[in-house]
JSON list of C-alpha atoms in Angstrom, two decimals:
[
{"chain": "I", "resi": 39, "resn": "MET", "atom": "CA", "xyz": [20.92, 121.14, 9.57]},
{"chain": "I", "resi": 40, "resn": "LEU", "atom": "CA", "xyz": [21.63, 124.62, 10.89]},
{"chain": "I", "resi": 41, "resn": "GLN", "atom": "CA", "xyz": [17.93, 125.38, 11.00]},
{"chain": "I", "resi": 42, "resn": "LYS", "atom": "CA", "xyz": [16.29, 124.19, 14.19]},
{"chain": "I", "resi": 43, "resn": "LYS", "atom": "CA", "xyz": [13.42, 122.39, 12.48]},
{"chain": "I", "resi": 44, "resn": "TYR", "atom": "CA", "xyz": [15.86, 120.13, 10.59]},
{"chain": "I", "resi": 45, "resn": "ARG", "atom": "CA", "xyz": [18.16, 119.26, 13.50]},
{"chain": "I", "resi": 46, "resn": "VAL", "atom": "CA", "xyz": [16.17, 116.17, 14.36]},
{"chain": "I", "resi": 47, "resn": "ILE", "atom": "CA", "xyz": [16.91, 114.88, 10.85]},
{"chain": "I", "resi": 48, "resn": "GLY", "atom": "CA", "xyz": [20.63, 115.39, 11.42]},
{"chain": "I", "resi": 49, "resn": "LEU", "atom": "CA", "xyz": [20.30, 113.55, 14.72]},
{"chain": "I", "resi": 50, "resn": "GLY", "atom": "CA", "xyz": [18.56, 110.68, 12.93]},
{"chain": "I", "resi": 51, "resn": "MET", "atom": "CA", "xyz": [21.27, 110.49, 10.29]},
{"chain": "I", "resi": 52, "resn": "PHE", "atom": "CA", "xyz": [23.99, 110.56, 12.96]},
{"chain": "I", "resi": 53, "resn": "ILE", "atom": "CA", "xyz": [22.30, 107.81, 14.96]},
{"chain": "I", "resi": 54, "resn": "SER", "atom": "CA", "xyz": [21.92, 105.72, 11.81]},
{"chain": "I", "resi": 55, "resn": "LEU", "atom": "CA", "xyz": [25.62, 105.98, 11.01]},
{"chain": "I", "resi": 56, "resn": "VAL", "atom": "CA", "xyz": [26.60, 105.10, 14.58]},
{"chain": "I", "resi": 57, "resn": "LEU", "atom": "CA", "xyz": [24.36, 102.02, 14.37]},
{"chain": "I", "resi": 58, "resn": "VAL", "atom": "CA", "xyz": [25.90, 101.11, 11.00]},
{"chain": "I", "resi": 59, "resn": "PHE", "atom": "CA", "xyz": [29.36, 101.24, 12.55]},
{"chain": "I", "resi": 60, "resn": "ILE", "atom": "CA", "xyz": [28.32, 99.12, 15.54]},
{"chain": "I", "resi": 61, "resn": "ILE", "atom": "CA", "xyz": [26.25, 96.56, 13.63]},
{"chain": "I", "resi": 62, "resn": "GLY", "atom": "CA", "xyz": [28.23, 96.36, 10.40]},
{"chain": "I", "resi": 63, "resn": "ASP", "atom": "CA", "xyz": [31.87, 97.11, 11.10]},
{"chain": "I", "resi": 64, "resn": "GLN", "atom": "CA", "xyz": [32.08, 95.85, 14.67]},
{"chain": "I", "resi": 65, "resn": "GLY", "atom": "CA", "xyz": [29.42, 93.12, 14.58]},
{"chain": "I", "resi": 66, "resn": "LEU", "atom": "CA", "xyz": [28.81, 91.41, 11.26]},
{"chain": "I", "resi": 67, "resn": "LYS", "atom": "CA", "xyz": [32.06, 91.91, 9.32]},
{"chain": "I", "resi": 68, "resn": "PRO", "atom": "CA", "xyz": [34.41, 90.22, 11.80]},
{"chain": "I", "resi": 69, "resn": "HIS", "atom": "CA", "xyz": [31.96, 87.40, 12.52]},
{"chain": "I", "resi": 70, "resn": "VAL", "atom": "CA", "xyz": [31.12, 86.54, 8.91]},
{"chain": "I", "resi": 71, "resn": "ALA", "atom": "CA", "xyz": [34.71, 87.21, 7.73]},
{"chain": "I", "resi": 72, "resn": "ARG", "atom": "CA", "xyz": [33.97, 87.02, 4.01]},
{"chain": "I", "resi": 73, "resn": "LEU", "atom": "CA", "xyz": [36.88, 87.89, 1.74]},
{"chain": "I", "resi": 74, "resn": "ARG", "atom": "CA", "xyz": [36.47, 90.50, -0.95]},
{"chain": "I", "resi": 75, "resn": "PRO", "atom": "CA", "xyz": [35.86, 89.29, -4.53]},
{"chain": "I", "resi": 76, "resn": "PHE", "atom": "CA", "xyz": [39.14, 90.65, -5.90]},
{"chain": "I", "resi": 77, "resn": "VAL", "atom": "CA", "xyz": [40.94, 88.54, -3.28]},
{"chain": "I", "resi": 78, "resn": "ASP", "atom": "CA", "xyz": [38.94, 85.39, -4.11]},
{"chain": "I", "resi": 79, "resn": "PHE", "atom": "CA", "xyz": [39.32, 85.92, -7.87]},
{"chain": "I", "resi": 80, "resn": "PRO", "atom": "CA", "xyz": [42.71, 87.55, -8.46]},
{"chain": "I", "resi": 81, "resn": "ASN", "atom": "CA", "xyz": [42.67, 86.89, -12.23]},
{"chain": "I", "resi": 82, "resn": "VAL", "atom": "CA", "xyz": [39.64, 89.09, -12.94]},
{"chain": "I", "resi": 83, "resn": "PRO", "atom": "CA", "xyz": [40.72, 92.39, -14.55]},
{"chain": "I", "resi": 84, "resn": "LEU", "atom": "CA", "xyz": [39.73, 95.38, -12.42]},
{"chain": "I", "resi": 85, "resn": "VAL", "atom": "CA", "xyz": [38.43, 98.76, -13.57]},
{"chain": "I", "resi": 86, "resn": "ALA", "atom": "CA", "xyz": [40.30, 100.64, -10.84]},
{"chain": "I", "resi": 87, "resn": "GLU", "atom": "CA", "xyz": [43.03, 99.96, -8.33]},
{"chain": "I", "resi": 88, "resn": "PRO", "atom": "CA", "xyz": [41.52, 97.81, -5.55]},
{"chain": "I", "resi": 89, "resn": "PRO", "atom": "CA", "xyz": [41.67, 99.01, -1.97]},
{"chain": "I", "resi": 90, "resn": "LYS", "atom": "CA", "xyz": [43.84, 97.22, 0.52]},
{"chain": "I", "resi": 91, "resn": "ALA", "atom": "CA", "xyz": [42.09, 94.08, 1.68]},
{"chain": "I", "resi": 92, "resn": "THR", "atom": "CA", "xyz": [42.28, 95.05, 5.34]},
{"chain": "I", "resi": 93, "resn": "SER", "atom": "CA", "xyz": [38.58, 94.57, 6.04]},
{"chain": "I", "resi": 94, "resn": "TYR", "atom": "CA", "xyz": [36.02, 91.99, 5.12]},
{"chain": "I", "resi": 95, "resn": "SER", "atom": "CA", "xyz": [33.32, 92.21, 2.50]},
{"chain": "I", "resi": 96, "resn": "PHE", "atom": "CA", "xyz": [30.01, 91.31, 4.17]},
{"chain": "I", "resi": 97, "resn": "PRO", "atom": "CA", "xyz": [27.98, 93.53, 4.46]},
{"chain": "I", "resi": 98, "resn": "SER", "atom": "CA", "xyz": [28.93, 96.47, 2.27]},
{"chain": "I", "resi": 99, "resn": "GLY", "atom": "CA", "xyz": [29.62, 99.34, 4.64]},
{"chain": "I", "resi": 100, "resn": "HIS", "atom": "CA", "xyz": [29.16, 101.93, 1.91]},
{"chain": "I", "resi": 101, "resn": "SER", "atom": "CA", "xyz": [25.75, 100.55, 0.94]},
{"chain": "I", "resi": 102, "resn": "PHE", "atom": "CA", "xyz": [24.71, 100.04, 4.54]},
{"chain": "I", "resi": 103, "resn": "GLY", "atom": "CA", "xyz": [25.70, 103.56, 5.59]},
{"chain": "I", "resi": 104, "resn": "SER", "atom": "CA", "xyz": [24.33, 105.36, 2.56]},
{"chain": "I", "resi": 105, "resn": "PHE", "atom": "CA", "xyz": [20.94, 103.63, 2.72]},
{"chain": "I", "resi": 106, "resn": "ALA", "atom": "CA", "xyz": [20.67, 104.11, 6.49]},
{"chain": "I", "resi": 107, "resn": "ALA", "atom": "CA", "xyz": [21.43, 107.84, 6.32]},
{"chain": "I", "resi": 108, "resn": "SER", "atom": "CA", "xyz": [19.27, 108.46, 3.25]},
{"chain": "I", "resi": 109, "resn": "MET", "atom": "CA", "xyz": [16.36, 106.54, 4.78]},
{"chain": "I", "resi": 110, "resn": "ALA", "atom": "CA", "xyz": [16.58, 108.65, 7.94]},
{"chain": "I", "resi": 111, "resn": "LEU", "atom": "CA", "xyz": [16.70, 111.76, 5.72]},
{"chain": "I", "resi": 112, "resn": "TYR", "atom": "CA", "xyz": [13.69, 110.64, 3.69]},
{"chain": "I", "resi": 113, "resn": "LEU", "atom": "CA", "xyz": [11.60, 109.80, 6.76]},
{"chain": "I", "resi": 114, "resn": "GLY", "atom": "CA", "xyz": [12.59, 113.02, 8.47]},
{"chain": "I", "resi": 115, "resn": "LEU", "atom": "CA", "xyz": [11.69, 115.18, 5.51]},
{"chain": "I", "resi": 116, "resn": "SER", "atom": "CA", "xyz": [8.44, 113.26, 5.03]},
{"chain": "I", "resi": 117, "resn": "ASN", "atom": "CA", "xyz": [7.42, 114.02, 8.61]},
{"chain": "I", "resi": 118, "resn": "ILE", "atom": "CA", "xyz": [8.73, 117.56, 8.97]},
{"chain": "I", "resi": 119, "resn": "CYS", "atom": "CA", "xyz": [8.42, 119.08, 5.52]},
{"chain": "I", "resi": 120, "resn": "PRO", "atom": "CA", "xyz": [6.60, 116.75, 3.07]},
{"chain": "I", "resi": 121, "resn": "ASN", "atom": "CA", "xyz": [7.06, 119.08, 0.11]},
{"chain": "I", "resi": 122, "resn": "LYS", "atom": "CA", "xyz": [10.86, 118.60, 0.41]},
{"chain": "I", "resi": 123, "resn": "ARG", "atom": "CA", "xyz": [10.84, 114.82, 0.63]},
{"chain": "I", "resi": 124, "resn": "PHE", "atom": "CA", "xyz": [12.10, 114.63, -2.96]},
{"chain": "I", "resi": 125, "resn": "TRP", "atom": "CA", "xyz": [15.57, 115.33, -1.50]},
{"chain": "I", "resi": 126, "resn": "GLY", "atom": "CA", "xyz": [15.22, 112.10, 0.44]},
{"chain": "I", "resi": 127, "resn": "ILE", "atom": "CA", "xyz": [14.26, 110.29, -2.77]},
{"chain": "I", "resi": 128, "resn": "ILE", "atom": "CA", "xyz": [17.31, 111.77, -4.49]},
{"chain": "I", "resi": 129, "resn": "ALA", "atom": "CA", "xyz": [19.46, 110.57, -1.58]},
{"chain": "I", "resi": 130, "resn": "LEU", "atom": "CA", "xyz": [17.98, 107.07, -1.90]},
{"chain": "I", "resi": 131, "resn": "LEU", "atom": "CA", "xyz": [18.73, 107.09, -5.63]},
{"chain": "I", "resi": 132, "resn": "GLY", "atom": "CA", "xyz": [22.28, 108.19, -4.82]},
{"chain": "I", "resi": 133, "resn": "SER", "atom": "CA", "xyz": [22.52, 105.24, -2.46]},
{"chain": "I", "resi": 134, "resn": "CYS", "atom": "CA", "xyz": [21.55, 102.95, -5.35]},
{"chain": "I", "resi": 135, "resn": "VAL", "atom": "CA", "xyz": [24.45, 104.41, -7.36]},
{"chain": "I", "resi": 136, "resn": "VAL", "atom": "CA", "xyz": [26.80, 103.78, -4.43]},
{"chain": "I", "resi": 137, "resn": "ALA", "atom": "CA", "xyz": [25.54, 100.19, -4.15]},
{"chain": "I", "resi": 138, "resn": "PHE", "atom": "CA", "xyz": [26.01, 99.56, -7.87]},
{"chain": "I", "resi": 139, "resn": "SER", "atom": "CA", "xyz": [29.52, 101.03, -7.78]},
{"chain": "I", "resi": 140, "resn": "ARG", "atom": "CA", "xyz": [30.59, 98.57, -5.08]},
{"chain": "I", "resi": 141, "resn": "VAL", "atom": "CA", "xyz": [29.72, 95.61, -7.32]},
{"chain": "I", "resi": 142, "resn": "TYR", "atom": "CA", "xyz": [31.03, 97.30, -10.48]},
{"chain": "I", "resi": 143, "resn": "LEU", "atom": "CA", "xyz": [34.41, 97.97, -8.87]},
{"chain": "I", "resi": 144, "resn": "PHE", "atom": "CA", "xyz": [34.50, 94.30, -7.76]},
{"chain": "I", "resi": 145, "resn": "VAL", "atom": "CA", "xyz": [35.04, 95.11, -4.09]},
{"chain": "I", "resi": 146, "resn": "HIS", "atom": "CA", "xyz": [31.74, 93.50, -2.95]},
{"chain": "I", "resi": 147, "resn": "TYR", "atom": "CA", "xyz": [29.56, 90.62, -3.99]},
{"chain": "I", "resi": 148, "resn": "PRO", "atom": "CA", "xyz": [25.93, 91.45, -4.92]},
{"chain": "I", "resi": 149, "resn": "SER", "atom": "CA", "xyz": [24.72, 89.74, -1.73]},
{"chain": "I", "resi": 150, "resn": "ASP", "atom": "CA", "xyz": [26.94, 92.07, 0.34]},
{"chain": "I", "resi": 151, "resn": "VAL", "atom": "CA", "xyz": [25.31, 95.08, -1.29]},
{"chain": "I", "resi": 152, "resn": "LEU", "atom": "CA", "xyz": [21.75, 93.73, -1.03]},
{"chain": "I", "resi": 153, "resn": "THR", "atom": "CA", "xyz": [22.28, 92.96, 2.64]},
{"chain": "I", "resi": 154, "resn": "GLY", "atom": "CA", "xyz": [23.62, 96.48, 3.14]},
{"chain": "I", "resi": 155, "resn": "LEU", "atom": "CA", "xyz": [20.53, 97.86, 1.38]},
{"chain": "I", "resi": 156, "resn": "VAL", "atom": "CA", "xyz": [18.06, 95.91, 3.50]},
{"chain": "I", "resi": 157, "resn": "LEU", "atom": "CA", "xyz": [19.89, 96.52, 6.77]},
{"chain": "I", "resi": 158, "resn": "GLY", "atom": "CA", "xyz": [20.34, 100.19, 5.87]},
{"chain": "I", "resi": 159, "resn": "ILE", "atom": "CA", "xyz": [16.63, 100.71, 5.33]},
{"chain": "I", "resi": 160, "resn": "ILE", "atom": "CA", "xyz": [15.81, 98.94, 8.61]},
{"chain": "I", "resi": 161, "resn": "VAL", "atom": "CA", "xyz": [18.47, 100.81, 10.59]},
{"chain": "I", "resi": 162, "resn": "GLY", "atom": "CA", "xyz": [17.48, 104.14, 9.01]},
{"chain": "I", "resi": 163, "resn": "TYR", "atom": "CA", "xyz": [13.89, 103.58, 10.11]},
{"chain": "I", "resi": 164, "resn": "ILE", "atom": "CA", "xyz": [14.92, 102.61, 13.64]},
{"chain": "I", "resi": 165, "resn": "ALA", "atom": "CA", "xyz": [17.32, 105.56, 13.86]},
{"chain": "I", "resi": 166, "resn": "TRP", "atom": "CA", "xyz": [14.54, 107.94, 12.83]},
{"chain": "I", "resi": 167, "resn": "LEU", "atom": "CA", "xyz": [12.27, 106.53, 15.56]},
{"chain": "I", "resi": 168, "resn": "ILE", "atom": "CA", "xyz": [15.04, 106.93, 18.14]},
{"chain": "I", "resi": 169, "resn": "ALA", "atom": "CA", "xyz": [15.81, 110.47, 16.95]},
{"chain": "I", "resi": 170, "resn": "LYS", "atom": "CA", "xyz": [12.14, 111.46, 17.15]},
{"chain": "I", "resi": 171, "resn": "ALA", "atom": "CA", "xyz": [11.85, 110.09, 20.67]},
{"chain": "I", "resi": 172, "resn": "LEU", "atom": "CA", "xyz": [15.06, 111.78, 21.82]},
{"chain": "I", "resi": 173, "resn": "TRP", "atom": "CA", "xyz": [14.04, 115.07, 20.21]},
{"chain": "I", "resi": 174, "resn": "SER", "atom": "CA", "xyz": [10.63, 114.96, 21.86]},
{"chain": "I", "resi": 175, "resn": "TRP", "atom": "CA", "xyz": [12.25, 114.28, 25.21]},
{"chain": "I", "resi": 176, "resn": "TRP", "atom": "CA", "xyz": [14.87, 117.01, 24.72]},
{"chain": "I", "resi": 177, "resn": "THR", "atom": "CA", "xyz": [12.40, 119.69, 23.69]},
{"chain": "I", "resi": 178, "resn": "GLY", "atom": "CA", "xyz": [9.81, 118.67, 26.29]},
{"chain": "I", "resi": 179, "resn": "ARG", "atom": "CA", "xyz": [12.15, 118.52, 29.25]},
{"chain": "I", "resi": 180, "resn": "LYS", "atom": "CA", "xyz": [12.17, 122.31, 29.66]},
{"chain": "I", "resi": 181, "resn": "ASN", "atom": "CA", "xyz": [8.51, 122.23, 30.55]},
{"chain": "I", "resi": 182, "resn": "GLU", "atom": "CA", "xyz": [8.96, 119.61, 33.28]},
{"chain": "I", "resi": 183, "resn": "VAL", "atom": "CA", "xyz": [11.26, 121.63, 35.57]},
{"chain": "I", "resi": 184, "resn": "GLU", "atom": "CA", "xyz": [10.65, 125.18, 36.66]},
{"chain": "I", "resi": 185, "resn": "TYR", "atom": "CA", "xyz": [13.35, 127.33, 38.23]},
{"chain": "I", "resi": 186, "resn": "GLU", "atom": "CA", "xyz": [13.19, 130.38, 40.45]},
{"chain": "I", "resi": 187, "resn": "PRO", "atom": "CA", "xyz": [13.90, 133.56, 38.49]},
{"chain": "I", "resi": 188, "resn": "TYR", "atom": "CA", "xyz": [17.62, 134.42, 38.27]},
{"chain": "I", "resi": 189, "resn": "THR", "atom": "CA", "xyz": [18.65, 131.35, 40.29]},
{"chain": "I", "resi": 190, "resn": "PHE", "atom": "CA", "xyz": [19.19, 127.69, 39.62]},
{"chain": "I", "resi": 191, "resn": "LYS", "atom": "CA", "xyz": [16.89, 126.60, 42.42]},
{"chain": "I", "resi": 192, "resn": "ARG", "atom": "CA", "xyz": [13.96, 124.45, 41.42]},
{"chain": "I", "resi": 193, "resn": "LYS", "atom": "CA", "xyz": [10.47, 125.56, 42.28]},
{"chain": "I", "resi": 194, "resn": "ASN", "atom": "CA", "xyz": [8.66, 123.22, 44.64]}
]
Protein backbone atom coordinates (compact mmCIF):
# COMPACT_ATOMS: atom_id res chain seq x y z
CA MET A 1 0.00 0.00 0.00
CA LEU A 2 3.03 2.27 -0.21
CA GLN A 3 2.28 3.02 -3.84
CA LYS A 4 -0.22 5.82 -4.25
CA LYS A 5 -2.48 3.95 -6.67
CA TYR A 6 -3.08 1.19 -4.09
CA ARG A 7 -3.71 3.41 -1.05
CA VAL A 8 -7.44 3.46 -1.67
CA ILE A 9 -7.41 -0.34 -1.33
CA GLY A 10 -5.69 -0.04 2.04
CA LEU A 11 -8.29 2.52 3.06
CA GLY A 12 -11.05 0.12 2.02
CA MET A 13 -9.52 -2.72 4.01
CA PHE A 14 -9.10 -0.49 7.05
CA ILE A 15 -12.70 0.71 6.85
CA SER A 16 -13.90 -2.88 6.51
CA LEU A 17 -12.05 -3.95 9.65
CA VAL A 18 -13.38 -0.97 11.61
CA LEU A 19 -16.91 -1.90 10.52
CA VAL A 20 -16.27 -5.53 11.51
CA PHE A 21 -15.24 -4.40 14.98
CA ILE A 22 -18.28 -2.15 15.38
CA ILE A 23 -20.86 -4.53 13.91
CA GLY A 24 -19.46 -7.86 15.08
CA ASP A 25 -17.59 -7.35 18.34
CA GLN A 26 -19.54 -4.42 19.72
CA GLY A 27 -22.95 -5.07 18.16
CA LEU A 28 -23.86 -8.67 17.44
CA LYS A 29 -21.69 -10.70 19.84
CA PRO A 30 -22.93 -9.15 23.10
CA HIS A 31 -26.55 -9.09 21.94
CA VAL A 32 -26.72 -12.68 20.66
CA ALA A 33 -24.45 -13.97 23.48
CA ARG A 34 -23.96 -17.46 22.06
CA LEU A 35 -21.51 -19.64 23.95
CA ARG A 36 -18.65 -21.30 22.13
CA PRO A 37 -19.05 -24.99 21.18
CA PHE A 38 -16.24 -26.22 23.45
CA VAL A 39 -18.11 -24.61 26.37
CA ASP A 40 -21.45 -26.16 25.39
CA PHE A 41 -19.89 -29.59 24.75
CA PRO A 42 -16.99 -30.00 27.20
CA ASN A 43 -16.64 -33.76 26.56
CA VAL A 44 -15.66 -33.39 22.89
CA PRO A 45 -11.90 -33.99 22.45
CA LEU A 46 -10.16 -30.93 21.01
CA VAL A 47 -7.36 -30.79 18.45
CA ALA A 48 -5.67 -27.83 20.15
CA GLU A 49 -5.87 -25.99 23.42
CA PRO A 50 -9.07 -23.88 23.34
CA PRO A 51 -8.85 -20.14 23.87
CA LYS A 52 -10.25 -18.60 26.99
CA ALA A 53 -14.00 -18.31 26.67
CA THR A 54 -14.00 -14.57 27.32
CA SER A 55 -16.01 -13.66 24.24
CA TYR A 56 -19.05 -15.06 22.54
CA SER A 57 -19.21 -17.17 19.41
CA PHE A 58 -21.69 -15.52 17.04
CA PRO A 59 -20.57 -14.32 14.50
CA SER A 60 -17.03 -15.56 13.93
CA GLY A 61 -14.82 -12.49 14.12
CA HIS A 62 -11.99 -14.20 12.25
CA SER A 63 -14.27 -15.18 9.37
CA PHE A 64 -16.04 -11.82 9.37
CA GLY A 65 -12.80 -9.84 9.34
CA SER A 66 -10.95 -11.97 6.82
CA PHE A 67 -13.82 -12.00 4.32
CA ALA A 68 -14.45 -8.27 4.73
CA ALA A 69 -10.80 -7.33 4.16
CA SER A 70 -10.29 -9.78 1.30
CA MET A 71 -13.50 -8.64 -0.40
CA ALA A 72 -12.34 -5.02 -0.21
CA LEU A 73 -8.96 -6.13 -1.61
CA TYR A 74 -10.58 -8.07 -4.44
CA LEU A 75 -12.91 -5.22 -5.42
CA GLY A 76 -10.10 -2.69 -5.20
CA LEU A 77 -7.77 -4.70 -7.39
CA SER A 78 -10.60 -5.41 -9.84
CA ASN A 79 -11.22 -1.68 -10.25
CA ILE A 80 -7.66 -0.36 -10.14
CA CYS A 81 -5.55 -3.11 -11.68
CA PRO A 82 -7.70 -5.95 -13.11
CA ASN A 83 -4.70 -8.05 -14.10
CA LYS A 84 -3.75 -8.34 -10.39
CA ARG A 85 -7.18 -9.32 -9.11
CA PHE A 86 -5.95 -12.90 -8.67
CA TRP A 87 -4.38 -11.68 -5.40
CA GLY A 88 -7.88 -10.84 -4.23
CA ILE A 89 -9.04 -14.33 -5.22
CA ILE A 90 -6.12 -15.82 -3.28
CA ALA A 91 -7.11 -13.69 -0.27
CA LEU A 92 -10.71 -14.94 -0.54
CA LEU A 93 -9.46 -18.53 -0.67
CA GLY A 94 -7.34 -17.81 2.40
CA SER A 95 -10.47 -16.54 4.11
CA CYS A 96 -12.14 -19.88 3.35
CA VAL A 97 -9.23 -21.63 5.09
CA VAL A 98 -9.64 -19.32 8.10
CA ALA A 99 -13.38 -20.06 8.19
CA PHE A 100 -12.82 -23.81 8.02
CA SER A 101 -10.20 -23.65 10.78
CA ARG A 102 -12.67 -22.00 13.16
CA VAL A 103 -15.06 -24.95 12.85
CA TYR A 104 -12.26 -27.54 12.81
CA LEU A 105 -10.78 -26.18 16.04
CA PHE A 106 -14.29 -26.30 17.58
CA VAL A 107 -14.31 -22.65 18.60
CA HIS A 108 -17.27 -21.72 16.36
CA TYR A 109 -20.40 -23.37 15.08
CA PRO A 110 -20.81 -23.59 11.27
CA SER A 111 -23.60 -20.99 11.42
CA ASP A 112 -21.21 -18.55 13.13
CA VAL A 113 -18.74 -18.95 10.28
CA LEU A 114 -21.36 -18.75 7.52
CA THR A 115 -22.78 -15.59 9.06
CA GLY A 116 -19.27 -14.15 9.24
CA LEU A 117 -18.76 -15.04 5.56
CA VAL A 118 -21.98 -13.38 4.39
CA LEU A 119 -21.57 -10.31 6.59
CA GLY A 120 -17.91 -10.05 5.59
CA ILE A 121 -18.72 -9.99 1.90
CA ILE A 122 -21.44 -7.37 2.43
CA VAL A 123 -19.27 -5.20 4.70
CA GLY A 124 -16.28 -5.53 2.34
CA TYR A 125 -18.43 -4.28 -0.54
CA ILE A 126 -19.79 -1.37 1.50
CA ALA A 127 -16.31 -0.49 2.78
CA TRP A 128 -14.99 -0.40 -0.78
CA LEU A 129 -17.80 1.97 -1.81
CA ILE A 130 -17.04 4.22 1.17
CA ALA A 131 -13.30 4.14 0.44
CA LYS A 132 -13.87 5.04 -3.22
CA ALA A 133 -16.10 7.96 -2.26
CA LEU A 134 -13.66 9.22 0.38
CA TRP A 135 -10.72 8.86 -1.99
CA SER A 136 -12.53 10.75 -4.73
CA TRP A 137 -13.38 13.52 -2.29
CA TRP A 138 -9.82 13.63 -0.90
CA THR A 139 -8.11 13.77 -4.27
CA GLY A 140 -10.67 16.18 -5.75
CA ARG A 141 -10.66 18.68 -2.90
CA LYS A 142 -7.39 20.25 -4.05
CA ASN A 143 -9.08 21.47 -7.19
CA GLU A 144 -11.93 23.16 -5.32
CA VAL A 145 -9.85 25.71 -3.38
CA GLU A 146 -7.19 27.93 -4.87
CA TYR A 147 -4.66 29.79 -2.77
CA GLU A 148 -2.58 32.87 -3.43
CA PRO A 149 1.02 31.95 -4.26
CA TYR A 150 3.26 31.60 -1.17
CA THR A 151 0.41 32.42 1.22
CA PHE A 152 -2.47 30.58 2.79
CA LYS A 153 -5.02 33.12 1.63
CA ARG A 154 -7.80 31.82 -0.55
CA LYS A 155 -8.36 33.37 -3.94
CA ASN A 156 -11.73 35.05 -4.32
